[in-house]
Amino acid sequence: MDTLRARLTISYACVVLIAVAIISILSNVMLEKVFKQYVMNQQTHTIDTLISRVGEQYNVDNGKWRLAIIENLGLNALSDGLIMKVIDTDNRYIWDATVHNNGQCQMMMENIAKNMYSLYPNFKGNYVENTYELKKGTLLVGYLDIGYYGPYYFTDNDLYFIKTLNAILAWVAVGSIFFSIVVGALMSRRLSIPISNVIKIASEIAKGNFGTKVTATSSIREIKSLVQTVNNVSESLERLERLRKQLTSDVAHELRTPLSALQCNVEAMIDGIWEADTKRLESCHCEILRITRLVEDLQELTNIESEKIKLEKSEFALSELIHQICQNFEPDFQSKQLSIDFHDTLKENLVADRDKFAQIIVNLLSNALKYSAEGGHVDITTAGDAKSITIIIKDTGVGIPQEHLPYIFERFYRVDQSRNREAGGSGIGLAIVRALVLAHGGEITVESQILKGTTFTIVIPR
């Protein structure tokens, strides 16, 4: 379990780490691109503003410049990384930043170059100087030379912003990794506990300890489905094991009665107690026939359940088949004062194995005949729609307790635990019915109430 949990935690952490790394890289690239464009736009805006404001400092009336204001503008531009030179129309320098403070200009250029190379080791930049016209209204009053480190540059504030942004992204990545480890550990625990329980229960099932169930729960749909499936398998195997043991006991009981009778009769005739006359031999022959019928029933059920059965399908009128079977049962029903009604709303023919279908109806009617008291009633109803055909056989017999309903289609299973063959038969009839219905691709269900009767419903797809 620890290995599974560790693997799940590591896997989850790796996925989150890769996702965070990709997001961080893409975010860094996109933000840097956007910021670079912003810096270039801001640089263009600063130059345009500077051109406009310097041009306004020329006094048209006296032909002089306001040098104090121009100096302030030049010093402010220098702090923004721009080296400004103002030239009049006669090419005379009005104000020059390199003359005013050449050392500061050199230091500024070196600092900007250092910033750019610290961020981009392969950055290709140099000093750029552009000349712009200065106008007072429409009058050309001079020229403005602006030099800077191009094609673009980052100031100390810009560089601080970028480094801070990268640091934030790095801390976000570290925090995401830590968070992913914690969340991964919690999620892996939620995943590993039920899975480990499933593995444990599966090992118990493999050892033959059926009936054990997974008790761990999970809100994850797939794991819930896995747990439910394993529990269903465990219950099914437990039920099959119980039925297997019951089958062994039932087969032994079914064979013991006729074999004991044969043994007693034969030993008595060998010892001379009974004479081996026709009556005694007929009694032995009846017991042999009982064993033969039991073996044949078992063989038939085995062939059906092992898919060896071959359905000889043909189109026939189901209503006529049921009506004919009811006529054959009429003497038996009359002798027990039972009434039988057939309600037919099915007008179409059925495509199926006619003989096998007759066996289904015969077995169910025989069952109704055995368990219905005198004066009872049996209803047979057929109906159909575009997709299926439905046959309902309802009796007013003794009914079946609810706890026995899930098992009545199992071979040798009888509600009457005394196993009286005269009352209950071999216990294979309903198993054969279910096998034949399934062979036709249909399904059979049963509903019953004690002392009120039982209803069998068969649905066969068209």
Tab-separated table of C-alpha atoms in Angstrom, residues 52-251:
chain	number	residue	atom	x	y	z
A	52	SER	CA	6.501	68.914	-28.140
A	53	ARG	CA	7.607	70.469	-24.857
A	54	VAL	CA	11.079	71.513	-26.084
A	55	GLY	CA	9.569	73.184	-29.151
A	56	GLU	CA	7.294	75.234	-26.900
A	57	GLN	CA	10.318	76.749	-25.152
A	58	TYR	CA	11.202	78.968	-28.112
A	59	ASN	CA	10.061	82.582	-27.821
A	60	VAL	CA	9.059	83.769	-31.261
A	61	ASP	CA	8.919	87.407	-30.189
A	62	ASN	CA	12.559	87.740	-29.159
A	63	GLY	CA	13.978	84.640	-30.911
A	64	LYS	CA	15.371	83.213	-27.662
A	65	TRP	CA	15.040	79.856	-25.854
A	66	ARG	CA	13.971	79.345	-22.259
A	67	LEU	CA	17.215	77.646	-21.244
A	68	ALA	CA	16.251	76.934	-17.641
A	69	ILE	CA	13.220	74.935	-18.677
A	70	ILE	CA	15.173	73.172	-21.461
A	71	GLU	CA	17.817	72.187	-18.908
A	72	ASN	CA	15.172	70.718	-16.608
A	73	LEU	CA	13.688	68.794	-19.521
A	74	GLY	CA	17.150	67.506	-20.465
A	75	LEU	CA	17.924	66.349	-16.934
A	76	ASN	CA	14.563	64.585	-16.662
A	77	ALA	CA	15.173	62.910	-20.030
A	78	LEU	CA	18.597	61.819	-18.798
A	79	SER	CA	16.966	60.066	-15.840
A	80	ASP	CA	14.752	58.250	-18.388
A	81	GLY	CA	17.797	57.058	-20.333
A	82	LEU	CA	17.645	59.728	-23.071
A	83	ILE	CA	20.538	62.044	-24.037
A	84	MET	CA	19.075	65.273	-25.398
A	85	LYS	CA	20.695	67.921	-27.615
A	86	VAL	CA	18.858	71.083	-28.755
A	87	ILE	CA	20.092	72.764	-31.963
A	88	ASP	CA	18.745	75.952	-33.531
A	89	THR	CA	18.169	76.471	-37.227
A	90	ASP	CA	21.700	77.854	-37.613
A	91	ASN	CA	23.148	74.541	-36.283
A	92	ARG	CA	24.228	76.119	-33.005
A	93	TYR	CA	23.845	73.943	-29.887
A	94	ILE	CA	21.418	75.509	-27.442
A	95	TRP	CA	21.772	72.763	-24.838
A	96	ASP	CA	23.776	69.514	-24.887
A	97	ALA	CA	23.537	66.849	-22.173
A	98	THR	CA	27.011	65.532	-22.953
A	99	VAL	CA	28.416	69.015	-22.405
A	100	HIS	CA	26.322	69.609	-19.299
A	101	ASN	CA	27.422	66.329	-17.635
A	102	ASN	CA	29.305	63.951	-19.899
A	103	GLY	CA	30.258	61.637	-17.015
A	104	GLN	CA	26.643	61.070	-16.074
A	105	CYS	CA	25.801	60.326	-19.721
A	106	GLN	CA	28.563	57.752	-19.979
A	107	MET	CA	27.609	56.157	-16.656
A	108	MET	CA	23.966	55.965	-17.740
A	109	MET	CA	24.812	54.225	-21.029
A	110	GLU	CA	27.127	51.747	-19.270
A	111	ASN	CA	24.464	51.007	-16.645
A	112	ILE	CA	21.784	50.398	-19.285
A	113	ALA	CA	24.137	48.144	-21.271
A	114	LYS	CA	24.920	46.231	-18.082
A	115	ASN	CA	21.204	45.807	-17.359
A	116	MET	CA	20.478	44.531	-20.846
A	117	TYR	CA	23.395	42.067	-20.909
A	118	SER	CA	22.532	40.794	-17.424
A	119	LEU	CA	19.064	39.936	-18.672
A	120	TYR	CA	19.989	38.958	-22.237
A	121	PRO	CA	23.623	37.740	-22.525
A	122	ASN	CA	23.369	37.706	-26.325
A	123	PHE	CA	21.656	41.083	-26.585
A	124	LYS	CA	22.822	43.095	-29.590
A	125	GLY	CA	22.483	46.791	-28.874
A	126	ASN	CA	24.363	50.035	-29.335
A	127	TYR	CA	24.012	53.765	-28.996
A	128	VAL	CA	21.323	55.184	-31.306
A	129	GLU	CA	20.778	58.871	-32.032
A	130	ASN	CA	17.835	60.301	-33.986
A	131	THR	CA	17.109	63.890	-35.030
A	132	TYR	CA	13.638	65.424	-34.845
A	133	GLU	CA	12.343	68.833	-36.019
A	134	LEU	CA	11.265	71.367	-33.404
A	135	LYS	CA	8.326	73.575	-34.357
A	136	LYS	CA	6.494	76.433	-32.764
A	137	GLY	CA	3.123	76.071	-34.366
A	138	THR	CA	4.046	75.684	-38.026
A	139	LEU	CA	7.373	77.540	-37.688
A	140	LEU	CA	10.553	75.426	-37.726
A	141	VAL	CA	12.612	76.668	-34.776
A	142	GLY	CA	15.324	74.034	-34.443
A	143	TYR	CA	16.240	70.402	-34.124
A	144	LEU	CA	16.293	67.900	-31.289
A	145	ASP	CA	18.849	65.095	-31.183
A	146	ILE	CA	17.871	62.238	-28.853
A	147	GLY	CA	20.317	59.431	-28.165
A	148	TYR	CA	19.588	56.200	-26.291
A	149	TYR	CA	20.718	52.597	-26.030
A	150	GLY	CA	18.751	50.820	-28.760
A	151	PRO	CA	16.783	49.240	-30.224
A	152	TYR	CA	15.150	49.296	-26.763
A	153	TYR	CA	16.418	49.413	-23.213
A	154	PHE	CA	15.383	48.735	-19.656
A	155	THR	CA	15.976	51.208	-16.881
A	156	ASP	CA	16.796	50.188	-13.309
A	157	ASN	CA	13.091	50.324	-12.442
A	158	ASP	CA	12.207	48.167	-15.448
A	159	LEU	CA	14.898	45.648	-14.540
A	160	TYR	CA	13.682	45.540	-10.946
A	161	PHE	CA	10.143	44.875	-12.142
A	162	ILE	CA	11.259	41.981	-14.380
A	163	LYS	CA	13.392	40.382	-11.667
A	164	THR	CA	10.570	40.732	-9.151
A	165	LEU	CA	8.150	39.123	-11.597
A	166	ASN	CA	10.544	36.207	-12.201
A	167	ALA	CA	11.013	35.768	-8.450
A	168	ILE	CA	7.236	35.679	-7.944
A	169	LEU	CA	6.876	33.037	-10.656
A	170	ALA	CA	9.657	31.011	-9.063
A	171	TRP	CA	7.976	31.135	-5.644
A	172	VAL	CA	4.665	30.217	-7.253
A	173	ALA	CA	6.358	27.186	-8.810
A	174	VAL	CA	7.907	26.170	-5.478
A	175	GLY	CA	4.595	26.668	-3.689
A	176	SER	CA	2.789	24.679	-6.374
A	177	ILE	CA	5.240	21.800	-5.993
A	178	PHE	CA	4.761	21.749	-2.225
A	179	PHE	CA	1.004	22.020	-2.629
A	180	SER	CA	0.995	19.243	-5.228
A	181	ILE	CA	2.929	16.945	-2.892
A	182	VAL	CA	0.465	17.551	-0.049
A	183	VAL	CA	-2.606	17.210	-2.273
A	184	GLY	CA	-1.038	14.230	-4.058
A	185	ALA	CA	-0.456	12.496	-0.716
A	186	LEU	CA	-4.087	13.069	0.291
A	187	MET	CA	-5.444	11.954	-3.082
A	188	SER	CA	-3.178	8.928	-3.219
A	189	ARG	CA	-4.436	7.943	0.216
A	190	ARG	CA	-8.022	8.172	-1.010
A	191	LEU	CA	-7.095	6.060	-4.021
A	192	SER	CA	-4.777	3.542	-2.392
A	193	ILE	CA	-6.912	2.540	0.614
A	194	PRO	CA	-9.888	1.153	-1.369
A	195	ILE	CA	-7.575	-0.333	-4.014
A	196	SER	CA	-5.512	-2.040	-1.317
A	197	ASN	CA	-8.728	-3.376	0.213
A	198	VAL	CA	-9.761	-4.703	-3.178
A	199	ILE	CA	-6.382	-6.441	-3.546
A	200	LYS	CA	-6.714	-7.946	-0.074
A	201	ILE	CA	-10.250	-9.204	-0.704
A	202	ALA	CA	-9.251	-10.553	-4.133
A	203	SER	CA	-6.461	-12.518	-2.428
A	204	GLU	CA	-8.971	-13.936	0.049
A	205	ILE	CA	-11.294	-14.907	-2.805
A	206	ALA	CA	-8.383	-16.610	-4.584
A	207	LYS	CA	-7.833	-18.671	-1.418
A	208	GLY	CA	-11.462	-19.772	-1.471
A	209	ASN	CA	-12.703	-17.478	1.296
A	210	PHE	CA	-15.844	-16.367	-0.495
A	211	GLY	CA	-18.348	-13.915	0.923
A	212	THR	CA	-15.807	-11.368	2.187
A	213	LYS	CA	-16.505	-7.813	1.049
A	214	VAL	CA	-14.574	-4.609	0.516
A	215	THR	CA	-15.608	-2.174	3.259
A	216	ALA	CA	-13.592	0.866	2.097
A	217	THR	CA	-15.626	3.550	0.366
A	218	SER	CA	-14.668	6.150	-2.217
A	219	SER	CA	-16.354	9.055	-3.954
A	220	ILE	CA	-14.517	8.255	-7.197
A	221	ARG	CA	-16.946	6.648	-9.620
A	222	GLU	CA	-14.477	4.169	-11.137
A	223	ILE	CA	-13.272	2.961	-7.730
A	224	LYS	CA	-16.848	2.659	-6.476
A	225	SER	CA	-17.598	0.557	-9.535
A	226	LEU	CA	-14.499	-1.581	-8.893
A	227	VAL	CA	-15.455	-2.131	-5.235
A	228	GLN	CA	-19.039	-3.013	-6.189
A	229	THR	CA	-17.837	-5.412	-8.877
A	230	VAL	CA	-15.469	-7.230	-6.495
A	231	ASN	CA	-18.214	-7.459	-3.856
A	232	ASN	CA	-20.641	-8.826	-6.459
A	233	VAL	CA	-18.055	-11.392	-7.580
A	234	SER	CA	-17.505	-12.418	-3.966
A	235	GLU	CA	-21.244	-12.818	-3.374
A	236	SER	CA	-21.702	-14.751	-6.607
A	237	LEU	CA	-18.841	-17.111	-5.831
A	238	GLU	CA	-20.182	-17.636	-2.330
A	239	ARG	CA	-23.610	-18.432	-3.736
A	240	LEU	CA	-22.158	-20.757	-6.381
A	241	GLU	CA	-20.070	-22.543	-3.766
A	242	ARG	CA	-23.137	-22.992	-1.588
A	243	LEU	CA	-25.138	-24.257	-4.545
A	244	ARG	CA	-22.302	-26.582	-5.551
A	245	LYS	CA	-22.311	-28.166	-2.129
A	246	GLN	CA	-26.087	-28.261	-2.168
A	247	LEU	CA	-26.005	-29.871	-5.621
A	248	THR	CA	-23.725	-32.635	-4.379
A	249	SER	CA	-26.040	-33.277	-1.445
A	250	ASP	CA	-29.157	-33.165	-3.639
A	251	VAL	CA	-27.762	-35.513	-6.279
